[in-house]
């Protein structure tokens, strides 16, 4: 850190952004974009970013010419507002913009280097990063979300350090220089208290259903989030199992109402702080349907509520200030980013999963990172070069060892092993293990369907895909399950069902090229050439190389030569 007599200005990022001179007089830029530019530079490696990178974050929807003009305008406004301090703290050239860190003190870096600065700055654990900043650009919001997550992860550890040892935490680096010790990201967790069930009219055959439902929801949540559960159903149980229950985030319960052969199941989610009801969800069914193992009604209700709980937590994490927010659902957030089908969102997901988390989350995040490779192959989102291929192979092997009892992890690994590495036998083993662990995960059924598809077992694939669509009807990436159903229907010659499933998927995610490919094939095979030609042109916008036969084979990834030939021939008159 620079000596105090070199400091020309101070930049505060924790709380509302503010820029002052060394004496404390504020000269914060008036423009929101100008403030955002300072934030982007202050949190960048070495305080420097290229002009192209900055334009992509602040004007992502503008063309190159307009965004370049906008950036020049912001630089002009910075120079106007900062006056003589502009040249003292900023260095601008044709390619990049850089903060002169030796002349600028930044609170974010100061508290990481010396946690005692937290008390000097009167900060609290509730202080958030760049409070109130709103730029109305999706790329900037994604960046801000990730940076806030990082701050919330390290803030708790910093405040603990400040309480216990206010001295600067440093280590000796090369050449005898002192440098800050890297702070490991703590495992952020969310906790649920399970309240006693409410059972009305239940008999011996249905008294277990409430517990089965609750345990299924908790299992689904645990496979993507770090969850602590306090079971309050048995008041006579050992008290040591309730240590920490006072800090519970949510309470959950199930009510089962049976009137003759009719059942009403209701799931409740309460905010623990004031016991207010967040929401409840009910279904009406029959005793026979619930007890029928071949029926999906109970599994569907499990999945529906687990998805809604996840979305509820994600919404509160985005809106609330406290530092327990978004990191609690990193797995869920990262998957959602991947399924945006955007290269930058995919990079953000990989960054989010690679920040050095340790413990139980490490193996899950490793499995999810391998899963990103399938998007690079199937959705043309980035390159899977030799280095990435080798790293993915290493991650697969490591995750297999470290996380063998998580169905979502196994499904991710199984898909990558089969789709990317073409080892469909091992992939099937992993996916069947995942199903034995949890049959309530739509994500697992979908990837099992894909594996059976690649192996030519189309009937099994169709049934699994139909189950995934049913279970995942409330999932934010349910369009992927619809696409799998389109694929299996194509292989069975069920063209109208394939067309409908493809259109359903594209209505939810218009950028999904896999759905476009199978819609193209089925329109072509049913003689709907005009519609097929339109789909093909839309597909080329997303995947310009698709006109090449070898690229087509790589995208379809079908191991049966005759089926592959049928697909390629069906679209040959459109693709050349």
Coordinates of C-alpha atoms in Angstrom, one line a residue:
X1 CA 0.0 0.0 0.0
X2 CA 1.3 3.5 -0.8
X3 CA 2.5 5.7 1.9
X4 CA -0.1 8.3 3.1
X5 CA 1.9 11.3 1.8
X6 CA 1.5 9.9 -1.8
X7 CA -2.3 9.6 -1.6
X8 CA -4.1 12.2 -3.7
X9 CA -7.6 10.8 -3.3
X10 CA -9.7 8.2 -1.4
X11 CA -12.3 6.0 -3.1
X12 CA -15.0 4.4 -0.9
X13 CA -16.7 1.3 -2.4
X14 CA -18.2 -0.3 0.8
X15 CA -21.6 1.5 1.2
X16 CA -22.4 4.2 -1.4
X17 CA -19.6 5.0 -3.8
X18 CA -17.8 8.2 -2.9
X19 CA -14.6 9.8 -4.1
X20 CA -12.8 12.4 -1.9
X21 CA -9.6 14.3 -1.9
X22 CA -6.9 13.5 0.7
X23 CA -8.5 16.0 3.1
X24 CA -12.0 14.4 2.8
X25 CA -13.7 16.9 0.4
X26 CA -16.0 15.0 -1.9
X27 CA -15.8 15.3 -5.6
X28 CA -17.7 12.2 -6.6
X29 CA -18.7 12.2 -10.3
X30 CA -22.3 13.3 -11.0
X31 CA -22.9 10.6 -13.7
X32 CA -23.9 7.1 -12.6
X33 CA -21.9 5.6 -15.5
X34 CA -18.9 7.6 -14.4
X35 CA -19.2 6.2 -10.9
X36 CA -19.6 2.7 -12.3
X37 CA -16.4 3.2 -14.4
X38 CA -14.5 4.0 -11.2
X39 CA -15.9 0.9 -9.5
X40 CA -15.0 -1.4 -12.5
X41 CA -11.4 -0.1 -12.4
X42 CA -11.1 -0.2 -8.6
X43 CA -12.0 -3.9 -8.4
X44 CA -10.0 -4.9 -11.5
X45 CA -6.6 -6.7 -11.3
X46 CA -3.9 -3.9 -11.1
X47 CA -6.7 -1.4 -11.4
X48 CA -6.7 -1.6 -15.2
X49 CA -9.2 -2.6 -17.8
X50 CA -9.3 -2.4 -21.6
X51 CA -11.7 0.0 -23.3
X52 CA -13.4 -2.9 -25.0
X53 CA -14.1 -4.7 -21.7
X54 CA -15.4 -1.5 -20.1
X55 CA -17.7 -0.8 -23.1
X56 CA -19.1 -4.4 -22.8
X57 CA -19.9 -3.9 -19.2
X58 CA -21.5 -0.4 -19.4
X59 CA -23.1 -0.4 -22.9
X60 CA -23.5 -4.1 -23.7
X61 CA -26.5 -3.5 -26.0
X62 CA -25.0 -0.8 -28.1
X63 CA -23.0 -1.2 -31.2
X64 CA -19.2 -0.8 -31.1
X65 CA -19.3 2.7 -32.5
X66 CA -22.0 4.0 -30.1
X67 CA -20.4 2.4 -27.1
X68 CA -17.0 3.9 -28.0
X69 CA -18.5 7.4 -28.2
X70 CA -20.3 6.8 -24.9
X71 CA -17.0 5.8 -23.2
X72 CA -15.3 8.9 -24.6
X73 CA -18.1 11.0 -23.2
X74 CA -17.7 9.5 -19.7
X75 CA -14.0 10.1 -19.8
X76 CA -14.7 13.7 -20.6
X77 CA -17.2 14.0 -17.7
X78 CA -14.6 12.4 -15.4
X79 CA -12.0 15.0 -16.4
X80 CA -14.5 17.8 -15.9
X81 CA -15.7 16.5 -12.4
X82 CA -12.2 15.5 -11.1
X83 CA -10.4 18.5 -12.3
X84 CA -6.6 18.4 -11.5
X85 CA -7.1 15.1 -9.7
X86 CA -8.0 13.4 -13.0
X87 CA -4.4 13.1 -14.2
X88 CA -3.2 12.3 -10.6
X89 CA -5.3 9.2 -10.3
X90 CA -6.2 8.1 -13.8
X91 CA -4.1 7.0 -16.8
X92 CA -5.8 6.9 -20.1
X93 CA -4.5 5.6 -23.4
X94 CA -6.0 4.4 -26.7
X95 CA -6.4 0.8 -25.5
X96 CA -7.1 0.9 -21.7
X97 CA -7.8 3.0 -18.6
X98 CA -6.0 2.5 -15.4
X99 CA -6.2 3.8 -11.8
X100 CA -2.9 4.9 -10.3
X101 CA -3.1 2.8 -7.2
X102 CA -0.1 4.5 -5.7
X103 CA -2.0 7.8 -5.6
X104 CA -5.5 6.4 -4.6
X105 CA -6.5 4.8 -1.3
X106 CA -9.5 2.4 -1.7
X107 CA -11.4 1.2 1.3
X108 CA -12.1 -2.3 -0.2
X109 CA -8.4 -3.1 -0.5
X110 CA -7.5 -1.4 2.7
X111 CA -9.9 -3.6 4.9
X112 CA -8.7 -6.8 3.2
X113 CA -5.1 -5.9 3.9
X114 CA -5.8 -4.7 7.5
X115 CA -9.2 -5.8 9.0
X116 CA -8.8 -3.2 11.8
X117 CA -9.7 -0.6 9.2
X118 CA -13.3 -1.8 9.4
X119 CA -13.7 -0.3 12.8
X120 CA -11.9 2.9 11.8
X121 CA -14.4 3.3 9.0
X122 CA -17.4 2.5 11.2
X123 CA -18.4 -0.3 9.0
X124 CA -20.7 -3.2 10.1
X125 CA -21.4 -6.7 8.8
X126 CA -24.5 -5.2 7.0
X127 CA -22.4 -2.8 4.9
X128 CA -22.8 -3.8 1.3
X129 CA -20.6 -3.2 -1.7
X130 CA -21.5 -0.3 -4.0
X131 CA -24.8 0.2 -2.2
X132 CA -27.5 1.7 -4.4
X133 CA -25.6 1.5 -7.6
X134 CA -28.0 0.8 -10.5
X135 CA -26.8 1.1 -14.1
X136 CA -29.6 -0.7 -16.0
X137 CA -27.2 -2.9 -18.0
X138 CA -27.4 -6.7 -17.7
X139 CA -23.6 -7.2 -18.1
X140 CA -22.9 -4.7 -15.4
X141 CA -25.5 -6.2 -13.1
X142 CA -24.0 -9.6 -13.5
X143 CA -20.5 -8.2 -12.7
X144 CA -21.9 -6.3 -9.7
X145 CA -23.7 -9.4 -8.4
X146 CA -20.5 -11.5 -8.5
X147 CA -18.4 -8.8 -6.8
X148 CA -21.1 -8.4 -4.0
X149 CA -21.1 -12.1 -3.5
X150 CA -17.3 -12.1 -3.1
X151 CA -17.5 -9.2 -0.6
X152 CA -20.3 -10.9 1.4
X153 CA -18.2 -14.1 1.6
X154 CA -15.1 -12.5 3.0
X155 CA -16.9 -9.8 5.1
X156 CA -17.8 -12.2 7.9
X157 CA -14.3 -13.5 8.2
X158 CA -12.9 -10.0 8.2
X159 CA -15.1 -8.8 11.0
X160 CA -14.2 -11.9 13.1
X161 CA -10.5 -11.1 12.5
X162 CA -11.1 -7.5 13.5
X163 CA -12.6 -8.5 16.8
X164 CA -10.0 -11.1 17.7
X165 CA -6.8 -9.5 16.3
X166 CA -7.0 -6.0 15.1
X167 CA -3.4 -6.1 13.9
X168 CA -2.7 -6.2 10.1
X169 CA -2.7 -9.8 8.9
X170 CA 0.3 -10.1 6.6
X171 CA 2.8 -12.7 5.3
X172 CA 6.3 -12.3 3.8
X173 CA 6.4 -12.6 0.1
X174 CA 9.3 -12.8 -2.3
X175 CA 12.1 -10.3 -1.7
X176 CA 11.0 -9.9 1.9
X177 CA 8.1 -7.7 1.0
X178 CA 4.9 -8.0 3.1
X179 CA 1.7 -8.9 1.3
X180 CA -1.9 -9.6 2.4
X181 CA -2.8 -13.2 3.3
X182 CA -5.4 -14.6 1.0
X183 CA -8.7 -15.1 2.8
X184 CA -10.4 -18.4 2.1
X185 CA -14.0 -18.1 1.2
X186 CA -16.1 -19.4 4.1
X187 CA -18.9 -22.0 3.4
X188 CA -22.0 -19.9 3.5
X189 CA -25.0 -22.0 4.6
X190 CA -28.7 -21.6 4.9
X191 CA -30.7 -23.3 7.7
X192 CA -34.2 -24.7 7.9
X193 CA -36.2 -25.7 10.9
X194 CA -38.7 -28.5 10.2
X195 CA -41.9 -27.9 12.2
X196 CA -44.2 -30.7 13.3
X197 CA -46.6 -31.9 10.5
X198 CA -50.3 -31.1 10.6
X199 CA -52.2 -34.3 9.8
X200 CA -56.0 -34.3 9.6
X201 CA -57.9 -37.5 8.8
X202 CA -54.8 -39.5 7.8
X203 CA -54.8 -43.3 8.3
X204 CA -51.9 -45.8 8.6
X205 CA -51.4 -45.8 4.8
X206 CA -51.0 -42.1 4.5
X207 CA -49.4 -40.9 7.8
X208 CA -45.9 -41.1 6.3
X209 CA -46.6 -38.9 3.3
X210 CA -45.9 -35.5 5.0
X211 CA -42.5 -36.7 6.2
X212 CA -41.7 -38.2 2.8
X213 CA -42.5 -34.9 1.1
X214 CA -40.4 -32.8 3.5
X215 CA -37.4 -35.1 3.3
X216 CA -37.6 -35.1 -0.5
X217 CA -37.6 -31.3 -0.6
X218 CA -34.7 -31.1 1.7
X219 CA -32.7 -33.6 -0.3
X220 CA -33.3 -31.7 -3.5
X221 CA -32.2 -28.5 -1.9
X222 CA -29.1 -30.1 -0.4
X223 CA -27.9 -31.2 -3.8
X224 CA -27.4 -27.6 -5.0
X225 CA -27.1 -25.6 -1.7
X226 CA -25.3 -25.9 1.6
X227 CA -28.2 -26.6 4.0
X228 CA -28.4 -27.1 7.8
X229 CA -31.6 -28.7 9.0
X230 CA -33.0 -28.6 12.6
X231 CA -35.7 -31.2 13.0
X232 CA -38.3 -29.9 15.5
X233 CA -40.8 -32.6 14.8
X234 CA -39.6 -34.8 17.7
X235 CA -39.7 -32.7 20.8
X236 CA -38.3 -35.6 22.8
X237 CA -35.2 -35.9 20.7
X238 CA -31.7 -35.1 22.0
X239 CA -31.2 -31.4 22.7
X240 CA -27.7 -31.3 21.1
X241 CA -29.3 -31.7 17.7
X242 CA -30.9 -28.2 18.2
X243 CA -27.7 -26.2 18.7
X244 CA -27.9 -23.3 16.4
X245 CA -31.6 -23.5 15.8
X246 CA -32.0 -19.9 17.1
X247 CA -30.3 -18.7 14.0
X248 CA -32.5 -20.6 11.6
X249 CA -33.4 -18.7 8.4
X250 CA -36.6 -20.5 7.5
X251 CA -39.1 -22.8 9.0
X252 CA -41.0 -25.4 6.8
X253 CA -43.9 -27.7 7.5
X254 CA -46.5 -29.9 5.7
X255 CA -50.2 -30.2 6.2
X256 CA -51.9 -33.4 5.1
X257 CA -55.7 -33.4 4.9
X258 CA -57.4 -36.7 4.0
X259 CA -61.1 -37.0 3.3
X260 CA -61.9 -40.6 2.4
X261 CA -59.7 -41.3 -0.7
X262 CA -58.9 -37.6 -1.4
X263 CA -55.7 -36.0 -0.2
X264 CA -54.8 -32.3 0.0
X265 CA -51.0 -31.7 0.6
X266 CA -49.8 -28.2 1.5
X267 CA -46.2 -27.0 1.9
X268 CA -45.5 -23.9 4.0
X269 CA -42.4 -21.7 4.0
X270 CA -42.0 -19.2 6.9
X271 CA -39.4 -16.5 7.5
X272 CA -37.9 -17.4 10.9
X273 CA -37.1 -13.8 12.0
X274 CA -40.8 -13.0 12.5
X275 CA -42.6 -16.3 11.7
X276 CA -44.4 -14.7 8.8
X277 CA -45.6 -16.9 6.0
X278 CA -43.6 -16.4 2.9
X279 CA -45.9 -18.6 0.8
X280 CA -47.7 -21.9 0.7
X281 CA -48.4 -24.4 -2.1
X282 CA -51.1 -27.0 -2.3
X283 CA -52.1 -30.0 -4.5
X284 CA -55.1 -32.2 -4.4
X285 CA -54.7 -35.8 -5.4
X286 CA -56.0 -39.3 -4.4
X287 CA -54.5 -41.8 -2.0
X288 CA -54.1 -44.3 -4.9
X289 CA -52.0 -41.8 -7.0
X290 CA -49.7 -40.9 -4.1
X291 CA -49.1 -44.6 -3.1
X292 CA -48.6 -45.7 -6.8
X293 CA -44.8 -45.9 -7.2
X294 CA -45.2 -45.4 -11.0
X295 CA -47.0 -42.1 -10.5
X296 CA -45.0 -38.8 -10.5
X297 CA -47.5 -36.7 -8.5
X298 CA -45.6 -36.7 -5.2
X299 CA -42.2 -36.3 -7.0
X300 CA -43.6 -33.4 -9.0
X301 CA -44.7 -31.7 -5.8
X302 CA -41.3 -32.2 -4.2
X303 CA -39.5 -30.7 -7.2
X304 CA -41.9 -27.8 -7.6
X305 CA -41.5 -26.7 -4.0
X306 CA -37.7 -27.2 -4.0
X307 CA -37.5 -25.0 -7.1
X308 CA -39.7 -22.4 -5.6
X309 CA -37.7 -22.3 -2.3
X310 CA -34.6 -21.8 -4.4
X311 CA -36.1 -19.0 -6.4
X312 CA -37.4 -17.4 -3.2
X313 CA -33.9 -17.4 -1.6
X314 CA -32.4 -16.1 -4.8
X315 CA -34.9 -13.2 -4.9
X316 CA -34.2 -12.2 -1.3
X317 CA -30.5 -12.5 -1.9
X318 CA -30.7 -10.1 -4.7
X319 CA -32.8 -7.6 -2.8
X320 CA -31.6 -7.8 0.8
X321 CA -28.5 -6.1 2.2
X322 CA -27.3 -8.7 4.7
X323 CA -24.1 -10.6 3.7
X324 CA -25.7 -14.0 3.9
X325 CA -27.4 -13.6 0.6
X326 CA -26.4 -14.9 -2.8
X327 CA -23.5 -17.2 -1.9
X328 CA -25.9 -19.5 -0.2
X329 CA -27.2 -20.7 -3.5
X330 CA -24.0 -20.5 -5.6
X331 CA -24.8 -23.8 -7.3
X332 CA -28.3 -22.8 -8.3
X333 CA -27.1 -19.3 -9.5
X334 CA -24.3 -20.8 -11.5
X335 CA -26.6 -23.3 -13.3
X336 CA -29.0 -20.5 -14.1
X337 CA -26.1 -18.4 -15.6
X338 CA -25.1 -21.4 -17.8
X339 CA -28.6 -21.8 -19.1
X340 CA -28.7 -18.2 -20.2
X341 CA -26.8 -19.5 -23.2
X342 CA -24.5 -16.5 -23.4
X343 CA -20.7 -16.7 -23.5
X344 CA -20.2 -14.0 -20.9
X345 CA -22.8 -15.5 -18.5
X346 CA -21.0 -18.9 -18.9
X347 CA -17.7 -17.2 -18.0
X348 CA -19.3 -15.6 -15.0
X349 CA -20.7 -19.0 -13.9
X350 CA -17.2 -20.5 -14.2
X351 CA -15.7 -17.6 -12.3
X352 CA -18.3 -18.0 -9.5
X353 CA -17.5 -21.7 -9.2
X354 CA -13.7 -21.1 -9.2
X355 CA -13.3 -18.6 -6.4
X356 CA -11.6 -21.0 -4.0
X357 CA -14.5 -22.2 -1.8
X358 CA -13.5 -25.1 0.4
X359 CA -15.3 -28.0 2.2
X360 CA -18.5 -29.6 1.1
X361 CA -19.1 -27.0 -1.6
X362 CA -15.7 -27.6 -3.3
X363 CA -16.7 -31.0 -4.8
X364 CA -20.1 -29.8 -5.9
X365 CA -18.6 -26.7 -7.6
X366 CA -16.0 -28.9 -9.3
X367 CA -18.8 -31.0 -10.8
X368 CA -20.6 -27.9 -12.0
X369 CA -17.5 -26.5 -13.5
X370 CA -17.1 -29.7 -15.6
X371 CA -20.7 -29.3 -16.7
X372 CA -19.8 -26.0 -18.3
X373 CA -17.7 -27.9 -20.9
X374 CA -20.9 -29.4 -22.4
X375 CA -22.1 -25.9 -23.3
X376 CA -18.9 -25.1 -25.1
X377 CA -19.4 -28.2 -27.2
X378 CA -23.2 -28.2 -27.8
X379 CA -24.0 -24.5 -27.7
X380 CA -20.9 -23.1 -29.3
X381 CA -20.2 -21.0 -26.2
X382 CA -16.4 -20.7 -26.1
X383 CA -13.7 -23.1 -27.2
X384 CA -12.9 -26.5 -25.7
X385 CA -9.2 -26.5 -26.6
X386 CA -6.6 -29.1 -25.4
X387 CA -5.9 -27.2 -22.1
X388 CA -9.6 -26.9 -21.3
X389 CA -10.2 -30.5 -22.3
X390 CA -7.4 -31.7 -20.0
X391 CA -8.6 -29.5 -17.1
X392 CA -12.1 -30.9 -17.6
X393 CA -10.9 -34.4 -17.5
X394 CA -9.0 -33.7 -14.3
X395 CA -12.1 -32.1 -12.7
X396 CA -14.2 -35.1 -13.6
X397 CA -11.8 -37.5 -11.9
X398 CA -11.5 -35.3 -8.8
X399 CA -15.2 -34.7 -8.4
X400 CA -15.9 -38.5 -8.8
X401 CA -13.7 -39.2 -5.9
X402 CA -14.8 -36.2 -3.7
X403 CA -18.6 -36.1 -4.2
X404 CA -20.1 -39.6 -4.9
X405 CA -23.4 -39.1 -3.0
X406 CA -24.8 -36.0 -4.7
X407 CA -27.3 -36.8 -7.5
X408 CA -26.8 -33.4 -9.2
X409 CA -23.0 -33.8 -9.2
X410 CA -23.2 -37.3 -10.6
X411 CA -25.6 -36.1 -13.3
X412 CA -23.2 -33.3 -14.3
X413 CA -20.3 -35.7 -14.4
X414 CA -22.3 -38.4 -16.3
X415 CA -23.3 -35.9 -18.9
X416 CA -19.8 -34.6 -19.5
X417 CA -18.3 -38.1 -19.5
X418 CA -20.8 -39.2 -22.2
X419 CA -21.3 -36.1 -24.3
X420 CA -17.8 -34.6 -24.2
X421 CA -15.6 -37.7 -23.7
X422 CA -17.9 -40.3 -25.5
X423 CA -17.7 -42.8 -22.6
X424 CA -21.4 -43.7 -22.6
X425 CA -20.9 -46.8 -20.5
X426 CA -19.4 -44.9 -17.5
X427 CA -21.9 -42.1 -18.1
X428 CA -24.8 -44.6 -17.7
X429 CA -23.3 -46.0 -14.5
X430 CA -23.0 -42.5 -13.0
X431 CA -26.5 -41.5 -14.0
X432 CA -28.1 -44.7 -12.7
X433 CA -26.2 -44.1 -9.4
X434 CA -27.7 -40.6 -9.4
X435 CA -31.2 -42.0 -9.9
X436 CA -30.7 -44.4 -7.0
X437 CA -29.8 -41.5 -4.8
X438 CA -32.7 -39.3 -5.8
X439 CA -35.6 -39.9 -8.2
X440 CA -37.1 -36.5 -7.5
X441 CA -34.5 -34.4 -9.5
X442 CA -35.7 -33.4 -13.0
X443 CA -32.1 -32.5 -13.8
X444 CA -31.0 -36.2 -13.3
X445 CA -33.9 -37.7 -15.3
X446 CA -33.1 -35.3 -18.2
X447 CA -29.5 -36.3 -18.4
X448 CA -30.3 -40.0 -18.0
X449 CA -32.7 -39.5 -21.0
X450 CA -29.8 -38.0 -23.0
X451 CA -27.5 -40.8 -22.1
X452 CA -30.1 -43.4 -23.3
X453 CA -30.6 -41.4 -26.4
X454 CA -26.9 -41.4 -27.3
X455 CA -26.8 -45.2 -26.7
X456 CA -29.8 -45.8 -28.9
X457 CA -32.2 -46.9 -26.2
X458 CA -34.9 -44.5 -27.4
X459 CA -37.9 -45.9 -25.6
X460 CA -36.2 -45.6 -22.2
X461 CA -34.9 -42.2 -23.2
X462 CA -38.5 -41.1 -24.1
X463 CA -39.9 -42.2 -20.8
X464 CA -37.1 -40.5 -18.8
X465 CA -37.5 -37.3 -20.9
X466 CA -41.3 -37.2 -20.2
X467 CA -40.6 -37.6 -16.5
X468 CA -38.1 -34.8 -16.5
X469 CA -40.5 -32.4 -18.3
X470 CA -43.2 -33.2 -15.7
X471 CA -40.9 -32.8 -12.7
X472 CA -39.2 -29.8 -14.1
X473 CA -42.2 -27.8 -15.2
X474 CA -41.4 -25.0 -12.7
X475 CA -37.6 -25.1 -13.3
X476 CA -36.0 -21.9 -14.8
X477 CA -34.2 -24.2 -17.2
X478 CA -37.2 -26.5 -18.0
X479 CA -36.8 -25.5 -21.7
X480 CA -33.8 -27.8 -21.7
X481 CA -36.0 -30.7 -20.6
X482 CA -38.5 -29.9 -23.4
X483 CA -35.6 -30.0 -25.9
X484 CA -34.5 -33.5 -24.7
X485 CA -38.1 -34.6 -25.2
X486 CA -38.0 -33.2 -28.7
X487 CA -34.7 -35.2 -29.3
X488 CA -36.1 -38.5 -28.1
X489 CA -39.4 -38.0 -30.0
X490 CA -37.3 -37.4 -33.2
X491 CA -35.5 -40.7 -32.8
X492 CA -38.8 -42.5 -32.4
X493 CA -40.3 -40.8 -35.5
X494 CA -42.9 -38.8 -33.4
X495 CA -42.4 -35.7 -35.4
X496 CA -45.4 -33.7 -34.2
X497 CA -44.5 -34.3 -30.6
X498 CA -40.9 -33.3 -31.4
X499 CA -42.1 -30.1 -33.1
X500 CA -44.3 -29.1 -30.2
X501 CA -41.6 -29.8 -27.6
X502 CA -39.1 -27.8 -29.6
X503 CA -41.5 -24.9 -29.9
X504 CA -42.2 -25.0 -26.2
X505 CA -38.5 -24.9 -25.5
X506 CA -37.9 -22.0 -27.8
X507 CA -40.8 -20.0 -26.4
X508 CA -39.0 -20.1 -23.1
X509 CA -35.4 -19.7 -24.4
X510 CA -35.3 -18.4 -28.0
X511 CA -31.5 -18.8 -28.1
X512 CA -31.3 -22.5 -27.5
X513 CA -29.7 -23.9 -30.7
X514 CA -30.3 -27.5 -29.7
X515 CA -34.1 -26.9 -29.8
X516 CA -33.6 -25.1 -33.2
X517 CA -31.7 -28.1 -34.6
X518 CA -34.4 -30.6 -33.8
X519 CA -37.2 -28.3 -34.8
X520 CA -35.4 -27.9 -38.2
X521 CA -35.0 -31.7 -38.6
X522 CA -38.7 -32.4 -37.8
X523 CA -40.0 -29.6 -40.0
X524 CA -37.9 -30.9 -42.8
X525 CA -39.0 -34.5 -42.3
X526 CA -42.6 -33.5 -42.4
X527 CA -42.3 -31.4 -45.6
X528 CA -42.7 -28.0 -43.9
X529 CA -39.9 -26.5 -46.0
X530 CA -40.8 -22.8 -45.6
X531 CA -40.9 -23.0 -41.8
X532 CA -37.7 -25.1 -41.8
X533 CA -35.9 -22.5 -43.9
X534 CA -36.8 -19.8 -41.4
X535 CA -35.5 -21.9 -38.5
X536 CA -32.3 -22.6 -40.4
X537 CA -31.6 -18.9 -40.9
X538 CA -32.3 -18.2 -37.2
X539 CA -29.9 -21.1 -36.4
X540 CA -27.1 -19.6 -38.5
X541 CA -27.4 -16.4 -36.6
X542 CA -26.6 -18.2 -33.4
X543 CA -24.2 -20.8 -34.8
X544 CA -22.7 -19.5 -38.1
X545 CA -20.6 -22.7 -38.6
X546 CA -23.6 -25.0 -38.6
X547 CA -23.7 -25.1 -42.4
X548 CA -20.6 -27.4 -42.3
X549 CA -21.4 -31.1 -42.2
X550 CA -18.7 -31.9 -39.6
X551 CA -20.0 -29.2 -37.3
X552 CA -23.5 -30.6 -37.7
X553 CA -22.2 -34.0 -36.6
X554 CA -20.4 -32.5 -33.6
X555 CA -23.5 -30.6 -32.6
X556 CA -25.9 -33.6 -32.9
X557 CA -23.5 -35.9 -31.2
X558 CA -25.3 -39.1 -32.3
X559 CA -23.3 -42.3 -31.9
X560 CA -25.5 -44.4 -34.3
X561 CA -24.3 -43.8 -37.9
X562 CA -27.7 -44.5 -39.5
X563 CA -29.5 -42.1 -37.2
X564 CA -26.8 -39.5 -37.7
X565 CA -27.1 -39.9 -41.5
X566 CA -30.9 -39.5 -41.3
X567 CA -30.6 -36.2 -39.4
X568 CA -28.0 -34.8 -41.8
X569 CA -29.8 -35.8 -44.9
X570 CA -33.1 -34.3 -43.6
X571 CA -31.6 -30.8 -43.5
X572 CA -29.2 -31.2 -46.4
X573 CA -31.2 -29.1 -48.8
X574 CA -31.2 -26.2 -46.3
X575 CA -27.6 -26.5 -45.2
X576 CA -26.0 -27.1 -48.6

